[in-house]
PDB file of C-alpha atoms in Angstrom:
ATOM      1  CA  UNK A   1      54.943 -34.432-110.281  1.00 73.00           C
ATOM      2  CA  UNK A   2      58.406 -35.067-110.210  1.00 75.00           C
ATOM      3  CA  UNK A   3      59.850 -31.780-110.799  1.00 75.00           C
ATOM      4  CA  UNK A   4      58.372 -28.497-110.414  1.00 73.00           C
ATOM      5  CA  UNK A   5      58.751 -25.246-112.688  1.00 74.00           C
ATOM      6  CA  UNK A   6      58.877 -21.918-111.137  1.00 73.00           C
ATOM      7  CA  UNK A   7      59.558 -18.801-112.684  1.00 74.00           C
ATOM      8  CA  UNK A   8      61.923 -20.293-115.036  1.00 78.00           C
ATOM      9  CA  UNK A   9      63.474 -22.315-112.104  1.00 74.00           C
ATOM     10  CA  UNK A  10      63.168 -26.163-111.329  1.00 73.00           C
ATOM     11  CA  UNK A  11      62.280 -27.555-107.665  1.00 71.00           C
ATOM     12  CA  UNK A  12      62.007 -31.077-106.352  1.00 69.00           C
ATOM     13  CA  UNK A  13      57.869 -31.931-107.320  1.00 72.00           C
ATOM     14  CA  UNK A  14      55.734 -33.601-104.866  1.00 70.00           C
ATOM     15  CA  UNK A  15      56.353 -37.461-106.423  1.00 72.00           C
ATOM     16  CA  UNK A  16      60.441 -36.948-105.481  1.00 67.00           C
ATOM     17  CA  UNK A  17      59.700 -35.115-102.535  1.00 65.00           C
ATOM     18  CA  UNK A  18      57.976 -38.019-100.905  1.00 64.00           C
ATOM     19  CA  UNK A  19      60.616 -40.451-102.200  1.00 65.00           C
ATOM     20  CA  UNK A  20      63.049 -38.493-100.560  1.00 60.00           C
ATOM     21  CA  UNK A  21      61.597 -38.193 -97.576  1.00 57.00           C
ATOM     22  CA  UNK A  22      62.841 -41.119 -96.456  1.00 61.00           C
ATOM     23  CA  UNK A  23      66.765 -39.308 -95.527  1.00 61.00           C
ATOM     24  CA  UNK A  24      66.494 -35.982 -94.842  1.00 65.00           C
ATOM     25  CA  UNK A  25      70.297 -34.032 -94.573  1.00 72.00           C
ATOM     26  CA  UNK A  26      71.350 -31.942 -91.833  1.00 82.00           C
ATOM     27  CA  UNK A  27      69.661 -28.536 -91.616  1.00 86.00           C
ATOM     28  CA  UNK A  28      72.550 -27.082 -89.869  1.00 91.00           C
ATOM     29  CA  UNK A  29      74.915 -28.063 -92.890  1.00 92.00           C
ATOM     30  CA  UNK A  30      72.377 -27.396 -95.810  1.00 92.00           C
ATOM     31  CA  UNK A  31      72.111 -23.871 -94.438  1.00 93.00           C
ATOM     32  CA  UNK A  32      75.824 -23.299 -94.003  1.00 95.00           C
ATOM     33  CA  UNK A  33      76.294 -25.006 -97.121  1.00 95.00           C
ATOM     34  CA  UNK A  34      73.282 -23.111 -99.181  1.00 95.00           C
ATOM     35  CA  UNK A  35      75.104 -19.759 -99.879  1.00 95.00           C
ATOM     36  CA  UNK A  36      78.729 -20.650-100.866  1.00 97.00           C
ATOM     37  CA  UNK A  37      77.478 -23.288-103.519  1.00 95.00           C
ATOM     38  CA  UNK A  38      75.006 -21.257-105.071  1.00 94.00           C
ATOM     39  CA  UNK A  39      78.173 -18.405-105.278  1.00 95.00           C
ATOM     40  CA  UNK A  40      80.196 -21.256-106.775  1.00 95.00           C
ATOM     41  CA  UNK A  41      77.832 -22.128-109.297  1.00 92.00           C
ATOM     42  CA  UNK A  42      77.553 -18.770-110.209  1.00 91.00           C
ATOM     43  CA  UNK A  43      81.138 -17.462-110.139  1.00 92.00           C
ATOM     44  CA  UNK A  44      82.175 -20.940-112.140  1.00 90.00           C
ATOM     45  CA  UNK A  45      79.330 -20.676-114.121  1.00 88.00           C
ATOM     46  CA  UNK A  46      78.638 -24.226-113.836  1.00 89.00           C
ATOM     47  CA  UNK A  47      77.037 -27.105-111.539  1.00 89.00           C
ATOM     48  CA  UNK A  48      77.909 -26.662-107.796  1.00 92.00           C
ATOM     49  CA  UNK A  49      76.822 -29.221-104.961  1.00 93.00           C
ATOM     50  CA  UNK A  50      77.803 -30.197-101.351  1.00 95.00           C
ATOM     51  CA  UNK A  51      77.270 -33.642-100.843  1.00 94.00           C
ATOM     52  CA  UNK A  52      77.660 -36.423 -97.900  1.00 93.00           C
ATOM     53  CA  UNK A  53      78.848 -40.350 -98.004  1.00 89.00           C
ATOM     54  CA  UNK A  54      75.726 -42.032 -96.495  1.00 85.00           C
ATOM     55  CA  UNK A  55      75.382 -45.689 -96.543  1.00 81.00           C
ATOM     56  CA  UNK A  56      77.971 -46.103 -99.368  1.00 81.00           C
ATOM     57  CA  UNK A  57      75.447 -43.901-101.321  1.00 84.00           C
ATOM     58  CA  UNK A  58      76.585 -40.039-102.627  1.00 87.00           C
ATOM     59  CA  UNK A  59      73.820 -37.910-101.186  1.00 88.00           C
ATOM     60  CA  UNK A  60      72.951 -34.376-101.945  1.00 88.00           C
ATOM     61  CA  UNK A  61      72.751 -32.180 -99.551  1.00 90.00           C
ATOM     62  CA  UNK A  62      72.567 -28.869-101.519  1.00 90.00           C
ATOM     63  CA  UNK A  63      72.998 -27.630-105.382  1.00 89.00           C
ATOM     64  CA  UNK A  64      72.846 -24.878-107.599  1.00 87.00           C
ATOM     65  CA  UNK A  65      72.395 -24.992-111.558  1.00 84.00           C
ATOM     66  CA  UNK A  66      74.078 -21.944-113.416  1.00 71.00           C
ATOM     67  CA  UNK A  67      72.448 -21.389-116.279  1.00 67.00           C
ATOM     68  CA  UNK A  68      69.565 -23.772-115.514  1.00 56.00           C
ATOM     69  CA  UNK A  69      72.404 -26.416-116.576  1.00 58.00           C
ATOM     70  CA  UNK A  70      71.900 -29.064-114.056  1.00 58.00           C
ATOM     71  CA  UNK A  71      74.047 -32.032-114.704  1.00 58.00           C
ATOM     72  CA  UNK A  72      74.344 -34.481-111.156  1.00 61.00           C
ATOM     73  CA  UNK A  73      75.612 -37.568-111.438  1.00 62.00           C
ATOM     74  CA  UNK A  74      74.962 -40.501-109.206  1.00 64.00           C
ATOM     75  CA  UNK A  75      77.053 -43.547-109.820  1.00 65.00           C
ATOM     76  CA  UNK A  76      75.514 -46.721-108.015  1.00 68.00           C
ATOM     77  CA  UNK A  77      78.334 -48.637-106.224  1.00 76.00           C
ATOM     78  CA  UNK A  78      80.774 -47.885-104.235  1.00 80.00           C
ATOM     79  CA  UNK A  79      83.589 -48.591-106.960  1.00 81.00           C
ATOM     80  CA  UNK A  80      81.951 -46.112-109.538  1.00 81.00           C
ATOM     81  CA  UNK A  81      81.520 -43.413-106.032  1.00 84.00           C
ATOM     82  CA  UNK A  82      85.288 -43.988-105.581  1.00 85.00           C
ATOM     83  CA  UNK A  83      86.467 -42.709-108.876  1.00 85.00           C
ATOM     84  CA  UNK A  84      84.433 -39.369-108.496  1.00 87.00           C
ATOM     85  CA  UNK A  85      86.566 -36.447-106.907  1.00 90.00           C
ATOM     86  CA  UNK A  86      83.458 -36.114-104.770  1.00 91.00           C
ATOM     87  CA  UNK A  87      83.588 -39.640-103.779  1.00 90.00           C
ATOM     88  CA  UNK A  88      87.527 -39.725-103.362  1.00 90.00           C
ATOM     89  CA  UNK A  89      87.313 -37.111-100.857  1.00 94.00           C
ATOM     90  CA  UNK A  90      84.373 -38.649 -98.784  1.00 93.00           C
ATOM     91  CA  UNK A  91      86.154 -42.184 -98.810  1.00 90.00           C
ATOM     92  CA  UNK A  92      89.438 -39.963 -97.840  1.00 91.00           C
ATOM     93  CA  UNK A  93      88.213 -38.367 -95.049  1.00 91.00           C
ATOM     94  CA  UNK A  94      86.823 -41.000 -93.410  1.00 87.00           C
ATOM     95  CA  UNK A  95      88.226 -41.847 -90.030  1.00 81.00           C
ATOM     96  CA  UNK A  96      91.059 -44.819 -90.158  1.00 74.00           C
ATOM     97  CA  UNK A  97      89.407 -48.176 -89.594  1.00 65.00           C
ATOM     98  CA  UNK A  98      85.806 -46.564 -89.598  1.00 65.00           C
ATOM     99  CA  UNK A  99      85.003 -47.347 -93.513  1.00 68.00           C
ATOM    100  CA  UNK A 100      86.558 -50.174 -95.696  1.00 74.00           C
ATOM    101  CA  UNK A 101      87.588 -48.580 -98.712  1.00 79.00           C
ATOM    102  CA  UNK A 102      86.953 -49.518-102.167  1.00 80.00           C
ATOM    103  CA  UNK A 103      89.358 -51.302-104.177  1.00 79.00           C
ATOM    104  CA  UNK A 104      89.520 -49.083-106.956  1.00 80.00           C
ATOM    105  CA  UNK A 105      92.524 -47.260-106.208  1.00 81.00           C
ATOM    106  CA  UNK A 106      95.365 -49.288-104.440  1.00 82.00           C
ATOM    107  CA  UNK A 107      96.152 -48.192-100.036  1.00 84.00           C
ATOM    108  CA  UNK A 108      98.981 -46.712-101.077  1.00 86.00           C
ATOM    109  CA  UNK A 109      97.051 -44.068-102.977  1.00 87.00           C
ATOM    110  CA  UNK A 110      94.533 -44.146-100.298  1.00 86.00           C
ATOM    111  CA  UNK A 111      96.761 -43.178 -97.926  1.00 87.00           C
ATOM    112  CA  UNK A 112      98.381 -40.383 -99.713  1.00 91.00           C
ATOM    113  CA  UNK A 113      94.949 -39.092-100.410  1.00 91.00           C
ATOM    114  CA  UNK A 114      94.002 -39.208 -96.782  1.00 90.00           C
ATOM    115  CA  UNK A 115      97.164 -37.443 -95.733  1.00 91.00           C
ATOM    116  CA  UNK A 116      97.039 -34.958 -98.492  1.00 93.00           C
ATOM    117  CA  UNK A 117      93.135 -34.219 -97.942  1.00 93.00           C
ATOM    118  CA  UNK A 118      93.538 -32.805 -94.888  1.00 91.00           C
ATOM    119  CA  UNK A 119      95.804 -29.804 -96.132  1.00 92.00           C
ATOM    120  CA  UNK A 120      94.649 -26.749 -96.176  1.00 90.00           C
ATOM    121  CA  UNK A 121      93.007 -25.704 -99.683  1.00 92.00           C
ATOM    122  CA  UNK A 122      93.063 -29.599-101.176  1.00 94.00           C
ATOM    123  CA  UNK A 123      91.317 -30.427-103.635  1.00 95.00           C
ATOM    124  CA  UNK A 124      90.610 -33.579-105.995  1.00 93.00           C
ATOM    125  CA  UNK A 125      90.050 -33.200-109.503  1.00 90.00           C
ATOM    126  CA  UNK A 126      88.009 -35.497-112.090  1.00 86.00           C
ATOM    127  CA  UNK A 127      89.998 -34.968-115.584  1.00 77.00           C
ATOM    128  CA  UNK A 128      86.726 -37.164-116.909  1.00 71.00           C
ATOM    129  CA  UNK A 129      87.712 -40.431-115.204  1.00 70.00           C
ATOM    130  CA  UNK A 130      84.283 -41.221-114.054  1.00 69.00           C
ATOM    131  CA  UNK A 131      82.561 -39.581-116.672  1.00 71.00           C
ATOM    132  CA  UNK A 132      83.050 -38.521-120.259  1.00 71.00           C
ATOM    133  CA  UNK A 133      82.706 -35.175-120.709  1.00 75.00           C
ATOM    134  CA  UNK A 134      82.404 -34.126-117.298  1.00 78.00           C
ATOM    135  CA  UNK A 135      85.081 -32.728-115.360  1.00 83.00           C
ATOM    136  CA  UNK A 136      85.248 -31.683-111.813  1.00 90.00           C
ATOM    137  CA  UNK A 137      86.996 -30.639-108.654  1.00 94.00           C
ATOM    138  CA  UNK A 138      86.165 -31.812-104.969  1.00 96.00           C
ATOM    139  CA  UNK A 139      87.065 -30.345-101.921  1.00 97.00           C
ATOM    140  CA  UNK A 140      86.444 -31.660 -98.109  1.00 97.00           C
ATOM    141  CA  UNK A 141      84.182 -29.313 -95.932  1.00 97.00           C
ATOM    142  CA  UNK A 142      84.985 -30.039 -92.193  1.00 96.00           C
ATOM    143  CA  UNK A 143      83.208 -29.957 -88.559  1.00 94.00           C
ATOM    144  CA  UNK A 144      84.634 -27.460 -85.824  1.00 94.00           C
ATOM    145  CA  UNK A 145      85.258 -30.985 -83.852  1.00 93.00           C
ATOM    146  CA  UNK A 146      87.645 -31.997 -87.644  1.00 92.00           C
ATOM    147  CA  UNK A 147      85.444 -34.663 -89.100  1.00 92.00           C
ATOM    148  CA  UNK A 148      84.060 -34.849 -92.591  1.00 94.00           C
ATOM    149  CA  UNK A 149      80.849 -32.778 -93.187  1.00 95.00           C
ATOM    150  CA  UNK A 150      80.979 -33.111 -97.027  1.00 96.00           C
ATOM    151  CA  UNK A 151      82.522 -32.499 -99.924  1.00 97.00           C
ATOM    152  CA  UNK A 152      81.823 -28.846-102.156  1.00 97.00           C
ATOM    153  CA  UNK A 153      81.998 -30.079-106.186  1.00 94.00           C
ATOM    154  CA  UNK A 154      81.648 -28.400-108.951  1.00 93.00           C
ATOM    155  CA  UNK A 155      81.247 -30.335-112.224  1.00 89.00           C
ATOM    156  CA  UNK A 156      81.834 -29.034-115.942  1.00 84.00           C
ATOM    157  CA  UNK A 157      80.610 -30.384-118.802  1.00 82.00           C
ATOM    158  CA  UNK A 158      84.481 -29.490-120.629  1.00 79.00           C
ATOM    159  CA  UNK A 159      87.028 -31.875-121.714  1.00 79.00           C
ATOM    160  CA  UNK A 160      89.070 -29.964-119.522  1.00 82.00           C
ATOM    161  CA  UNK A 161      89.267 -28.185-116.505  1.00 83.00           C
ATOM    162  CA  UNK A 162      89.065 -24.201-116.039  1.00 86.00           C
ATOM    163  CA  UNK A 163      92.258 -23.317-114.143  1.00 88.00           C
ATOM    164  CA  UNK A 164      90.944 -20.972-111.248  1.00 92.00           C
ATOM    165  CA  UNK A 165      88.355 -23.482-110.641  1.00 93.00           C
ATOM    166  CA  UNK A 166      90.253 -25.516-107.922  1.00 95.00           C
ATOM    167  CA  UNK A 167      90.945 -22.152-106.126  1.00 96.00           C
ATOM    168  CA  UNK A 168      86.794 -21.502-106.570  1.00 96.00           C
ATOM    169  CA  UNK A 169      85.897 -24.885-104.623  1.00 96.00           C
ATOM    170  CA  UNK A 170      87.981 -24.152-102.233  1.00 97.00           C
ATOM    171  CA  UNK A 171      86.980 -20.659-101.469  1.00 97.00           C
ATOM    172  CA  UNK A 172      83.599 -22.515-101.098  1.00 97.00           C
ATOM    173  CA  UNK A 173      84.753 -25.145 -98.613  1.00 97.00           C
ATOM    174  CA  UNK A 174      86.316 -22.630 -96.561  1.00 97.00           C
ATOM    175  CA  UNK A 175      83.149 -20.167 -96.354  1.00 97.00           C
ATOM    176  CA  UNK A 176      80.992 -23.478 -95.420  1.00 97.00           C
ATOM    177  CA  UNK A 177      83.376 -24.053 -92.696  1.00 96.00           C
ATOM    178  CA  UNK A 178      83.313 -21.114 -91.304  1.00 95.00           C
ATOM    179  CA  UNK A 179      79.557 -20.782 -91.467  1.00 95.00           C
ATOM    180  CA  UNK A 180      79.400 -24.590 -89.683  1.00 94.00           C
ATOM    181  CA  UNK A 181      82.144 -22.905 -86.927  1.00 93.00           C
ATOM    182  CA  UNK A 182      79.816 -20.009 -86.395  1.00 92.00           C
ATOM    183  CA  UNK A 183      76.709 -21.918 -86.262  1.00 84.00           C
ATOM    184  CA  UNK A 184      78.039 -24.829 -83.530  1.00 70.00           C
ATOM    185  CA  UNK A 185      79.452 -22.064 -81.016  1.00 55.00           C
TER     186      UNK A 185
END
């Protein structure tokens, strides 16, 4: 019951459904969010996800599988959330003074990722420091009002990264902005 098999396709089964019933994301951003990542994951042919900083926890607000690959991580502290790309750019984001951050990476590198992160077309990539074989590239999706709404990843299961995938995530983060702006007129 904890997955379900459709057509060749796997859902979230009854048994994780009511587990996860307990936080349920934004509708507003899942359905902004819901179209880019699913053209992500199919133009990178790979793992594609927009996901939120919630109580020091990663949560998952939307993903598609290429393939039927689906490979998610979910690292349990804050340290291990940290040295994601996903994580660095929800810590990043974060309004000054609003979130401790972790002590993984020193404030000087904090603050160069905070000023850099809000660039247009940034991005923060994963060359498998948080996981072995996994690779991946982060990029903030914002709010009309300029907070943090989530970050777009896409993860690889490659030793290295695919060059035009940076340019991918972004494309992504962009369209899920402008879906948010259109939606919150």
């Amino acid at each position: 019951g904890a997955v379900q098999c459709i057509e060749h396709r796997y859902y979230v089964g009854a048994l994780i459904g009511r587990i996860g019933q307990r936080w349920q994301p934004d509708p507003l951003l899942r359905r902004a969010a819901q179209g880019p990542v699913h053209k992500l994951s199919v133009r990178a042919g790979a793992m594609a996800s927009l996901r939120i900083l919630h109580d020091d926890r990663l949560r998952l607000i939307c993903a598609t599988a290429a393939r039927g690959q689906a490979h998610i991580s979910d690292p349990a502290d804050r340290e291990s959330i940290a040295r994601t790309a996903t994580g660095r750019v929800l810590y990043a984001a974060q309004p000054r003074g609003d979130v401790a951050l972790p002590d993984c990476w020193p404030q000087r590198e904090w603050r160069r990722l905070r000023d850099a992160i809000r660039q247009p077309g940034a991005t923060v990539a994963d060359h498998q420091d948080a996981f072995p074989g996994i690779c991946c590239v982060s990029a903030p999706v914002w709010w009309p009002d300029g907070t943090c709404a989530g970050a777009v990843t896409v993860l690889v299961l490659s030793p290295t990264l695919p060059p035009r995938l940076p340019d991918l995530v972004t494309h992504a983060a962009r369209r899920v902005c402008t879906a948010l702006a259109a939606t919150t007129r």
